[in-house]
Amino acid sequence: MLIVRAIIVATLISSVAAGPWGQICAGNPMNKARGCDGYGCGYYAAPRKDGRRKHLGVDVICRDGSTVYAPFSGMIERRINPHGGSSVIDNGVQLRGSGFCVQMFYIRPVKYRGRINKGQTIGEMMPMQRVYPGITSHVHVQKCNRFNVTRYL
Ligand SMILES: *[C@@H]1O[C@H](CO)[C@@H](O)[C@H](O)[C@H]1NC(C)=O
């Protein structure tokens, strides 16, 4: 009985992120963002090496191979290739629904189109360590209009 209760409590906790959206990556129930590492920082508007580009999303910590969940219910609209097709982690999707539109990068999605509900598996975290050894592996989440996504996570 105690074990059953512990499992129920753990399930409830794991579905509660800090913001209104659901948990994005297995193992990171609070949608904790990547801090800074040798490649840069994970917060919104963090500077990038070339000095011109800013980071217009938030990097949600996610170990390679982890299950990734839909943060809200909606439609997967299309595939996104953040690196223009040039690396093994170059994959992602655009998700629209519940009044939001986001792009999620570095995941191998379960599908490129169609309905998905909050908390359902949307994909798997790709092998980011192979491309950026030592980086804090993460799902990059950005609003389609590139506005500040931080408070939803
Ligand atoms: C983004 O939003 C967060 C949370 O509301 C805030 O702390 C942060 O300063 C914002 N960043 C920018 C660049 O506006």
PDB file of C-alpha atoms in Angstrom, residues 26 36 43 46-49 52 66 69 75 101 117 120 137 142:
ATOM      1  CA  ALA A  26      12.361  12.304 -18.226  1.00  0.00           C
ATOM      2  CA  CYS A  36      26.705  27.575 -18.554  1.00  0.00           C
ATOM      3  CA  TYR A  43      18.986  30.827 -20.648  1.00  0.00           C
ATOM      4  CA  ALA A  46      22.242  34.265 -23.749  1.00  0.00           C
ATOM      5  CA  PRO A  47      25.021  35.525 -26.022  1.00  0.00           C
ATOM      6  CA  ARG A  48      26.496  33.187 -28.617  1.00  0.00           C
ATOM      7  CA  LYS A  49      30.084  32.959 -29.783  1.00  0.00           C
ATOM      8  CA  ARG A  52      25.572  38.646 -33.410  1.00  0.00           C
ATOM      9  CA  SER A  66      15.890  10.259 -22.528  1.00  0.00           C
ATOM     10  CA  TYR A  69       7.204  14.706 -23.530  1.00  0.00           C
ATOM     11  CA  MET A  75      -0.752  19.423 -33.194  1.00  0.00           C
ATOM     12  CA  CYS A 101       3.459  27.539 -30.665  1.00  0.00           C
ATOM     13  CA  ASN A 117      -1.523  15.409 -25.717  1.00  0.00           C
ATOM     14  CA  GLN A 120       2.616  12.067 -24.077  1.00  0.00           C
ATOM     15  CA  SER A 137      22.691  17.841 -23.100  1.00  0.00           C
ATOM     16  CA  GLN A 142      11.720  28.285 -28.337  1.00  0.00           C
TER      17      GLN A 142
END
